[in-house]
CSV table of N, CA, C and O in Angstrom, one decimal:
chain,number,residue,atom,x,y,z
A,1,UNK,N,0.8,-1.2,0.0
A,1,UNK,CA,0.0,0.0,0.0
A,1,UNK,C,0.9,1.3,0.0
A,1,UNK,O,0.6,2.3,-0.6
A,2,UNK,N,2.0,0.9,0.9
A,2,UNK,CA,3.0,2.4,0.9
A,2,UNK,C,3.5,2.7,-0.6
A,2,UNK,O,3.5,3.9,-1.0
A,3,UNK,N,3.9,1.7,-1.4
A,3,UNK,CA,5.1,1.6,-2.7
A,3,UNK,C,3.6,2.6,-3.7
A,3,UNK,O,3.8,3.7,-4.3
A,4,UNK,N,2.2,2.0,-3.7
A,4,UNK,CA,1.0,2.8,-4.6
A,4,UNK,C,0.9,4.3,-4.3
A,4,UNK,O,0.6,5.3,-5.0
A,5,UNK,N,1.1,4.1,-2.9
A,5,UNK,CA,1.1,5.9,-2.2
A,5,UNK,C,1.9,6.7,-2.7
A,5,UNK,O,1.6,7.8,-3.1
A,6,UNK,N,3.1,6.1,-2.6
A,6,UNK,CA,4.5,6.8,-3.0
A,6,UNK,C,4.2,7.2,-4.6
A,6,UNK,O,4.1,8.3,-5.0
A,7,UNK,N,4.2,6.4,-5.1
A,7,UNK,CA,4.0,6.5,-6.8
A,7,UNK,C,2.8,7.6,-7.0
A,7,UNK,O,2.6,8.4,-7.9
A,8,UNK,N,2.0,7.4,-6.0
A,8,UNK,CA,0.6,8.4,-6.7
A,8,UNK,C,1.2,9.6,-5.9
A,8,UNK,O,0.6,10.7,-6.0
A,9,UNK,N,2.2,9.5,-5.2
A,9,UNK,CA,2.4,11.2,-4.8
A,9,UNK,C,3.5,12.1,-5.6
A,9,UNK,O,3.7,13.4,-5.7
A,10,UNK,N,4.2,10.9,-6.3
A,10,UNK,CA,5.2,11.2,-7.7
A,10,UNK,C,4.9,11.5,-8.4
A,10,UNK,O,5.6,12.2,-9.1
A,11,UNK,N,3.4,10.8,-8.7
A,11,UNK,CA,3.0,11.2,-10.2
A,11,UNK,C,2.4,12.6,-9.9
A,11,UNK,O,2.5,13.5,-10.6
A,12,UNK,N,1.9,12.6,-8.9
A,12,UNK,CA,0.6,14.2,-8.6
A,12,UNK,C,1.9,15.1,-8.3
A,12,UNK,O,1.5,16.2,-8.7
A,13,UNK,N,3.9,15.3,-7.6
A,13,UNK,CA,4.5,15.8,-7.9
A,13,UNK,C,4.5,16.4,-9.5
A,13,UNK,O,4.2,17.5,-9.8
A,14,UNK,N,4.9,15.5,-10.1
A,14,UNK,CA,5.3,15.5,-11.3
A,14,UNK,C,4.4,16.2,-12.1
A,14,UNK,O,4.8,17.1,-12.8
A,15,UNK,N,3.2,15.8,-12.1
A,15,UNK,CA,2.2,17.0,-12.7
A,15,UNK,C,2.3,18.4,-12.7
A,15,UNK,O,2.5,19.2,-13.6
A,16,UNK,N,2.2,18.5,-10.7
A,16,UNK,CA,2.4,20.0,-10.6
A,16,UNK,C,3.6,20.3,-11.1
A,16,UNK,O,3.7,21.4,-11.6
A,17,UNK,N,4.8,19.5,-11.0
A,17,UNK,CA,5.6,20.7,-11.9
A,17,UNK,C,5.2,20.9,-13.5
A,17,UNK,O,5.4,22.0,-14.1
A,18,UNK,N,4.7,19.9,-14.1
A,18,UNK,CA,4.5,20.3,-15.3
A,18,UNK,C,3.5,21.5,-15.4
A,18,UNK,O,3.9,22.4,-16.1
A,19,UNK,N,2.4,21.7,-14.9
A,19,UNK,CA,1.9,22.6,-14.4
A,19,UNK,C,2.2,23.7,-14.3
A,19,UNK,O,1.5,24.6,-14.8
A,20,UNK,N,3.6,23.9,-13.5
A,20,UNK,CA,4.1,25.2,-13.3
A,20,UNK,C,5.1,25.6,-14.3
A,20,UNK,O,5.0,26.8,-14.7
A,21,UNK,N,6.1,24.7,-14.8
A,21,UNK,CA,6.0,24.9,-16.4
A,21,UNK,C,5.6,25.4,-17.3
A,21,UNK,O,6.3,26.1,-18.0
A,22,UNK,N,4.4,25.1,-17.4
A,22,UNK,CA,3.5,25.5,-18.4
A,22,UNK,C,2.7,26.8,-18.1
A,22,UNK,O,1.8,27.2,-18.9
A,23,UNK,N,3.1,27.8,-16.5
A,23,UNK,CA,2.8,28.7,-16.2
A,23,UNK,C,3.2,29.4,-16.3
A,23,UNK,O,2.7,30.5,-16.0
A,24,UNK,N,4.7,29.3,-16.8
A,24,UNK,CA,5.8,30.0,-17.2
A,24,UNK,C,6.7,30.4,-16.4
A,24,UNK,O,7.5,31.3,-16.5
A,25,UNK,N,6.8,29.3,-15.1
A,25,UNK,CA,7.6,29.1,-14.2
A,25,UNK,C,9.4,28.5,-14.4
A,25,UNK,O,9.6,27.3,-14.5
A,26,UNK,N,10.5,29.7,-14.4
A,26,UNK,CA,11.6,29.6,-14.9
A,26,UNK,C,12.6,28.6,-13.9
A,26,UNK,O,13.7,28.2,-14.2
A,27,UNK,N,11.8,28.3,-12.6
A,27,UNK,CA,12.4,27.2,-11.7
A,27,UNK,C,11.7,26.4,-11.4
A,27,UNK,O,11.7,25.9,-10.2
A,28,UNK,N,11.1,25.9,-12.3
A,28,UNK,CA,10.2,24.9,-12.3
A,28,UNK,C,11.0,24.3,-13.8
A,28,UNK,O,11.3,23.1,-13.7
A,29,UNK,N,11.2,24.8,-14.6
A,29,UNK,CA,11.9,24.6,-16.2
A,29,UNK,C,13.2,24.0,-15.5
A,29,UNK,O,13.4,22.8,-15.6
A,30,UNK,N,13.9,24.8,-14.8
A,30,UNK,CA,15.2,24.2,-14.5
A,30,UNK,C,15.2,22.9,-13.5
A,30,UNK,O,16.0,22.0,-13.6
A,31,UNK,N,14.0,22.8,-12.3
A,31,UNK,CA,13.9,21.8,-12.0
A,31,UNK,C,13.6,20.7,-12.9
A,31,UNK,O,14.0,19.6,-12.5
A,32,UNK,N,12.9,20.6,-14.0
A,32,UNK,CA,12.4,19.8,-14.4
A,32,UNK,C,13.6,19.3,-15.3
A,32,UNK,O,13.9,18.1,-15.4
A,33,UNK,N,14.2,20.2,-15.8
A,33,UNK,CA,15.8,19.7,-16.9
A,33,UNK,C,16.7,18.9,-16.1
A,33,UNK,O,17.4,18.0,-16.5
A,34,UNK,N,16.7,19.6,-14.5
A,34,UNK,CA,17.5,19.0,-13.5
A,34,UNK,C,17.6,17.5,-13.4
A,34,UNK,O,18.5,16.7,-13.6
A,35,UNK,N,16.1,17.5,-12.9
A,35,UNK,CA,15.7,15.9,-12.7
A,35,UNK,C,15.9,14.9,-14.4
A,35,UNK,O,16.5,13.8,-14.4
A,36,UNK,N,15.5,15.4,-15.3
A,36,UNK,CA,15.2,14.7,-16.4
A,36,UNK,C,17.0,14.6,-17.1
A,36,UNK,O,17.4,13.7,-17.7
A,37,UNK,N,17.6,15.6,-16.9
A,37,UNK,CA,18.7,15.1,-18.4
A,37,UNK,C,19.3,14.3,-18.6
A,37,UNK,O,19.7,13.8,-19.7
A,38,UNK,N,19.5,14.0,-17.2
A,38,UNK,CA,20.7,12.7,-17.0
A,38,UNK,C,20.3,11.6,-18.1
A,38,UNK,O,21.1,11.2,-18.9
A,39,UNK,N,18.8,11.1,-18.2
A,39,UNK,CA,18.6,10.1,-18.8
A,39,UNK,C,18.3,10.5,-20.3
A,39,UNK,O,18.5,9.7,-21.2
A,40,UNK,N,17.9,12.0,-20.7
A,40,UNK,CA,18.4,12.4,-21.8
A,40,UNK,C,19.8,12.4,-22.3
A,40,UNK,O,19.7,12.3,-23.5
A,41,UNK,N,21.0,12.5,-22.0
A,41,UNK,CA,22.5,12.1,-21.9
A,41,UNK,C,22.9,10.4,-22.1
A,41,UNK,O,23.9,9.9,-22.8
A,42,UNK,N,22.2,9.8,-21.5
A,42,UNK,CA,22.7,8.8,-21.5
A,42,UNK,C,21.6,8.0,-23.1
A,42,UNK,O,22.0,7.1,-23.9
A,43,UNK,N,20.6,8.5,-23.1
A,43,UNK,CA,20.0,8.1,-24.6
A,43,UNK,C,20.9,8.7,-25.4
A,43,UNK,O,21.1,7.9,-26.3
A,44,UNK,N,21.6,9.8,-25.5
A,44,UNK,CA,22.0,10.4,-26.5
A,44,UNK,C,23.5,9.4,-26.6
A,44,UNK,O,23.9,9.0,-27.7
A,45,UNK,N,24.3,9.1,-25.4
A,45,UNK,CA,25.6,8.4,-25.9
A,45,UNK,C,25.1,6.9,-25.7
A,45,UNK,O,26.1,6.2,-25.4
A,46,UNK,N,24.4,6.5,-25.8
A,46,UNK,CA,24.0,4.9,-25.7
A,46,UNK,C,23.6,4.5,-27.8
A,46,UNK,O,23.5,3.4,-28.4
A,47,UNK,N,23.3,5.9,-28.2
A,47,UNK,CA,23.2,6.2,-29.4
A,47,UNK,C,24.3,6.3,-30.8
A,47,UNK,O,24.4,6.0,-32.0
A,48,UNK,N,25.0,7.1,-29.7
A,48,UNK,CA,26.3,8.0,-30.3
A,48,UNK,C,27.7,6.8,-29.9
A,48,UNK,O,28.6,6.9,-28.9
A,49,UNK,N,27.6,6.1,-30.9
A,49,UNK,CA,29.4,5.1,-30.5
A,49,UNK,C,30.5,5.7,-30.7
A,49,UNK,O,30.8,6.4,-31.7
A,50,UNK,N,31.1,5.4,-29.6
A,50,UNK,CA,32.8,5.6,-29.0
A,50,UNK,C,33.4,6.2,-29.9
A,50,UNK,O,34.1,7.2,-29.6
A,51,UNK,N,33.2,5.6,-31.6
A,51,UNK,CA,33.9,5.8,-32.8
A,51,UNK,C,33.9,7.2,-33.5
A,51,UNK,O,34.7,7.7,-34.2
A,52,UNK,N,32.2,7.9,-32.8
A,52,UNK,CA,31.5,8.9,-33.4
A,52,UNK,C,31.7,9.5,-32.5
A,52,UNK,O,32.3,10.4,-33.1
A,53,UNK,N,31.6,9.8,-31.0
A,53,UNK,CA,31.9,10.9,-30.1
A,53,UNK,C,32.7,11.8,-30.4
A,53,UNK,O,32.3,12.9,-30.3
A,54,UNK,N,33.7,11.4,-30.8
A,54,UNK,CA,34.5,13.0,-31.1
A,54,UNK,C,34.4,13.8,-31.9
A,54,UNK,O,34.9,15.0,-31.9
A,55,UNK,N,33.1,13.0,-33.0
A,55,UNK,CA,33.0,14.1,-33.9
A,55,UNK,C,31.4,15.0,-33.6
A,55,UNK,O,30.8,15.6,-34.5
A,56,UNK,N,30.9,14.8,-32.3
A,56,UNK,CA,29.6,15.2,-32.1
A,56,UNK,C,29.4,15.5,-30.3
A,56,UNK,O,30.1,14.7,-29.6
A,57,UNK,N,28.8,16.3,-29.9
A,57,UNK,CA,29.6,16.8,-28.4
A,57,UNK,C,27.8,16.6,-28.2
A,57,UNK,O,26.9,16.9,-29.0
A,58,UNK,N,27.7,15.7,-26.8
A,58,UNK,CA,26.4,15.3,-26.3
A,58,UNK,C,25.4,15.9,-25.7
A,58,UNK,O,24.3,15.6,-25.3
A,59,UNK,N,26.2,17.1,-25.7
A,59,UNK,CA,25.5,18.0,-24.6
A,59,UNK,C,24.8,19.2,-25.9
A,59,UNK,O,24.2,20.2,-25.5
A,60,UNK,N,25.0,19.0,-27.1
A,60,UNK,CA,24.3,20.1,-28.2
A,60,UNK,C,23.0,18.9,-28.6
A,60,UNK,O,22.0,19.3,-29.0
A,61,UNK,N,23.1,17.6,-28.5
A,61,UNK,CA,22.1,17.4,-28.3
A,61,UNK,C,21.0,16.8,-27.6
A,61,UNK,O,19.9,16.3,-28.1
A,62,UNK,N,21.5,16.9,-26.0
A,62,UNK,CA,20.7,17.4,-24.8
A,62,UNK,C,19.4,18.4,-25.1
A,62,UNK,O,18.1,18.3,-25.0
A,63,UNK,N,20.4,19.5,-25.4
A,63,UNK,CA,19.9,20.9,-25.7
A,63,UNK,C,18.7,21.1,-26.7
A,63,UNK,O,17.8,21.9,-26.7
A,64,UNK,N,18.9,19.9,-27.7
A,64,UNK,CA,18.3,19.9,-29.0
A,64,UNK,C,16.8,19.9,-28.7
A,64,UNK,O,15.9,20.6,-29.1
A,65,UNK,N,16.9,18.4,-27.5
A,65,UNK,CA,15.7,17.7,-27.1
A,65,UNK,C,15.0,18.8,-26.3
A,65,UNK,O,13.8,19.0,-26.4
A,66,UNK,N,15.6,19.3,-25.7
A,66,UNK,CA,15.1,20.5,-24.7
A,66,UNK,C,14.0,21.4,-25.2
A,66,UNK,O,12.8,21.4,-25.0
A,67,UNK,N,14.8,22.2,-26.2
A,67,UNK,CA,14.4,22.6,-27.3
A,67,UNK,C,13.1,22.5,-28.1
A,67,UNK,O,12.2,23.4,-28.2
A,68,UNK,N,13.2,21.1,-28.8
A,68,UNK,CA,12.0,20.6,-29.0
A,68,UNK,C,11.0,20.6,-27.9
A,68,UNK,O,10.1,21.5,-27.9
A,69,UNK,N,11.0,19.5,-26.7
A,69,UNK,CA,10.3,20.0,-25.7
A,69,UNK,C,9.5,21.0,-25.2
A,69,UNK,O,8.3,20.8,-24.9
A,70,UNK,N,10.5,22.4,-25.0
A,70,UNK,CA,9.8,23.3,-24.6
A,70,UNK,C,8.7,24.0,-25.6
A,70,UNK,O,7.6,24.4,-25.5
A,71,UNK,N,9.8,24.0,-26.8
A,71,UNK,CA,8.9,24.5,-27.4
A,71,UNK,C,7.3,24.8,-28.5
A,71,UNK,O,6.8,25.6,-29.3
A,72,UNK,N,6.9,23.3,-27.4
A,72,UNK,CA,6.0,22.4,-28.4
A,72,UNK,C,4.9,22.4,-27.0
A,72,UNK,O,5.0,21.4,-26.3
A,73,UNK,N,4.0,23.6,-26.6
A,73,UNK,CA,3.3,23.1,-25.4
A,73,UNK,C,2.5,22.2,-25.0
A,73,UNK,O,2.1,22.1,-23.9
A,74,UNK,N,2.0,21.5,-26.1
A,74,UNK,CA,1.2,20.4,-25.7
A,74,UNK,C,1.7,18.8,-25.5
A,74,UNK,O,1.1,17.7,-25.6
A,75,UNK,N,3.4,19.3,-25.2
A,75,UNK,CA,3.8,18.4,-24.4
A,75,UNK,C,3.6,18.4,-23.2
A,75,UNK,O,3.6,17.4,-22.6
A,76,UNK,N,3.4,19.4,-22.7
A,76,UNK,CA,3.4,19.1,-21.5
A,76,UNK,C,1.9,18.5,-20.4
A,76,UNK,O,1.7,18.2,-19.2
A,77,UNK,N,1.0,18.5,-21.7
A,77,UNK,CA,-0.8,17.5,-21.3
A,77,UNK,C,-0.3,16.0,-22.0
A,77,UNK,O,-1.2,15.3,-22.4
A,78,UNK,N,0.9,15.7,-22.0
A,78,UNK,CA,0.8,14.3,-23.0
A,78,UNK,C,1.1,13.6,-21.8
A,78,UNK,O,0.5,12.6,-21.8
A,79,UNK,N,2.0,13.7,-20.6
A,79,UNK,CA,2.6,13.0,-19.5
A,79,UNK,C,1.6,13.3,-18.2
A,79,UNK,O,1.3,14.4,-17.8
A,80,UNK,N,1.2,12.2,-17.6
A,80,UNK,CA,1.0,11.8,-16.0
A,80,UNK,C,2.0,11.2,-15.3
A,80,UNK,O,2.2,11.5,-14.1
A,81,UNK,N,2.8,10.4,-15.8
A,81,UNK,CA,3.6,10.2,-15.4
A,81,UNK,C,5.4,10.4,-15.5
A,81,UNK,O,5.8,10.0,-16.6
A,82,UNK,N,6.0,10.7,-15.0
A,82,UNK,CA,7.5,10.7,-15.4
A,82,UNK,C,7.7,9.8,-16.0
A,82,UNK,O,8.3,10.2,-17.0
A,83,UNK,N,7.6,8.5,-16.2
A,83,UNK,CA,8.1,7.7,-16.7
A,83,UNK,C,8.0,7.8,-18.2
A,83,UNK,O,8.9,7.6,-19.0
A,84,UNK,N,6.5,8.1,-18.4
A,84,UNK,CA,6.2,8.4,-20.2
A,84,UNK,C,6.7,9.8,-20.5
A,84,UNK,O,6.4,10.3,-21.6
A,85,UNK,N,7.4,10.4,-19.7
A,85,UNK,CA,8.1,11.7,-20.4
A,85,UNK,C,9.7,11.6,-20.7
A,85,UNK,O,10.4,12.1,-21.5
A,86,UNK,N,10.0,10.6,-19.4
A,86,UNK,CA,11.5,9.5,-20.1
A,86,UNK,C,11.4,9.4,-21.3
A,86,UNK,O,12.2,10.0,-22.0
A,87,UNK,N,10.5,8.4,-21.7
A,87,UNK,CA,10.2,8.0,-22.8
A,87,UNK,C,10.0,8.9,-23.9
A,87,UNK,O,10.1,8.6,-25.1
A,88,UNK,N,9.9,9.7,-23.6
A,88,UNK,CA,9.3,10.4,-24.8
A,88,UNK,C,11.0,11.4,-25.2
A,88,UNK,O,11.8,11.4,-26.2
A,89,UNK,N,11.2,11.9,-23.8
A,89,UNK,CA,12.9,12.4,-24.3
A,89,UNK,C,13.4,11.8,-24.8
A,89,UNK,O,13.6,12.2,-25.9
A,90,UNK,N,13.9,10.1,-24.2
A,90,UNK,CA,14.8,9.2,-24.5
A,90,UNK,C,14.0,8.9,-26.5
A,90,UNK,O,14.9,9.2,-27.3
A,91,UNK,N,13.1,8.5,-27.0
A,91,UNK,CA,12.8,8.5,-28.4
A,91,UNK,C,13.5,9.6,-28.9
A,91,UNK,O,14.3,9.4,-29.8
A,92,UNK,N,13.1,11.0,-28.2
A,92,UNK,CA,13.9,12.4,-29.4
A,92,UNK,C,15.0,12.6,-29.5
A,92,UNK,O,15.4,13.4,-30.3
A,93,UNK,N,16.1,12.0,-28.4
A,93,UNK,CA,17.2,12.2,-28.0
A,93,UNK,C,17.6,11.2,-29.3
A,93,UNK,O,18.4,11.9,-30.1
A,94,UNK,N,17.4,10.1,-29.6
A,94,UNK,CA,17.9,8.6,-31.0
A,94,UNK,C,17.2,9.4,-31.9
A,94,UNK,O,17.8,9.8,-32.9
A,95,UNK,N,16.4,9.7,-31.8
A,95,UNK,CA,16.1,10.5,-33.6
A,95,UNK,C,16.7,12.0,-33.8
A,95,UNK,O,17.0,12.3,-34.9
A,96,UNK,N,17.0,12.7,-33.0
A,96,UNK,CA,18.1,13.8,-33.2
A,96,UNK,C,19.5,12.8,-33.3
A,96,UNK,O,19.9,12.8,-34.5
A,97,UNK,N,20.0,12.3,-32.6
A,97,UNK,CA,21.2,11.4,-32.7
A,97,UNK,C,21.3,10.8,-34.5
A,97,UNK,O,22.2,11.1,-35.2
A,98,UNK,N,20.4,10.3,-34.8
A,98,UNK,CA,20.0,9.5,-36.1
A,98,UNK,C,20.2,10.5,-37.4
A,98,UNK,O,20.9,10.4,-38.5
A,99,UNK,N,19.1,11.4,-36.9
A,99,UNK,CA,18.8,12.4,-37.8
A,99,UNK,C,20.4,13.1,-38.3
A,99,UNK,O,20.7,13.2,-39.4
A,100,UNK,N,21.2,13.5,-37.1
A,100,UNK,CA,22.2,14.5,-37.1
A,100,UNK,C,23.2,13.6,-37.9
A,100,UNK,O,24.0,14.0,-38.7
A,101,UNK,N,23.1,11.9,-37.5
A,101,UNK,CA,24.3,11.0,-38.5
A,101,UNK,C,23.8,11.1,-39.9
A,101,UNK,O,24.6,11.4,-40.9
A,102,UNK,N,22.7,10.8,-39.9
A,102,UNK,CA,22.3,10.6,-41.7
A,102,UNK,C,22.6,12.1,-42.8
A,102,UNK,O,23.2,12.2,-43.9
A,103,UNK,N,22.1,13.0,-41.9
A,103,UNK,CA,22.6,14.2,-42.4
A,103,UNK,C,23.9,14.5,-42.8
A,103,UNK,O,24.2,15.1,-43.8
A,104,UNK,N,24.8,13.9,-41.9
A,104,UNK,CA,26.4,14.1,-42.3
A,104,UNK,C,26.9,13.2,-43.4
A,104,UNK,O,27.7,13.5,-44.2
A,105,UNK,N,26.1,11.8,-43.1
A,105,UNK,CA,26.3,10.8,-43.8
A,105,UNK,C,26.0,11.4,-45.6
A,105,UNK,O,26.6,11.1,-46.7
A,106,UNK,N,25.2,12.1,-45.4
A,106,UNK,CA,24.8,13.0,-47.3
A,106,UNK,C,25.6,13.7,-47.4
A,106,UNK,O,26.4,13.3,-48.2
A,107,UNK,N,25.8,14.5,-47.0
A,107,UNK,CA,26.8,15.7,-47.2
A,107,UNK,C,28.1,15.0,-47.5
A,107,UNK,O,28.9,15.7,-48.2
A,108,UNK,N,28.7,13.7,-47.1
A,108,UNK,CA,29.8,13.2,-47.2
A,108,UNK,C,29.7,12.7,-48.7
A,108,UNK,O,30.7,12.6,-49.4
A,109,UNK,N,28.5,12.6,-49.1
A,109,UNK,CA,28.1,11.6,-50.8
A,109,UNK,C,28.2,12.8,-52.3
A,109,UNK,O,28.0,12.4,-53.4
């Protein structure tokens, strides 16, 4: 009963910050990047191999996803839970990664 409590007080967290987010709250934005990038970072180099790192710095497309993100407000009615907003970073984080290789991959042809 405690582990359902905890979770439904995470998710009702997690709301209100999107909430305040979407209120135009500038430390609510930084908390929210706070909590979230780490796993945006790690989609992005779980993406980006050893071979390719040097030629692409992970933190321009952290920023990318961000980006997208914010600038799209009806992300922020798409998530109840943190977990499906993982998700949803971690997907844009591999198709910016994807997108940014194939692009170079043309320009090379």
């Amino acid at each position: 009963m405690q582990d359902r409590q905890n979770v439904s007080e995470r998710n009702d967290d997690f709301r209100r910050l999107l909430e305040q987010v979407r209120s135009g709250s500038q430390d609510a934005a930084r908390e929210l990047i706070q909590s979230y990038a780490p796993h945006v970072l790690r989609a992005v180099r779980r993406k980006l191999h050893k071979a390719i790192r040097v030629k692409f710095d992970s933190l321009d497309f952290v920023q990318a996803v961000w980006v997208s993100f914010f600038t799209v407000p009806e992300h922020f009615d798409r998530f109840s839970k943190p977990e499906q907003m993982i998700a949803f970073l971690t997907r844009t984080a591999y198709n910016k990664v994807v997108d940014e290789i194939r692009r170079r991959m043309e320009t090379k042809k």
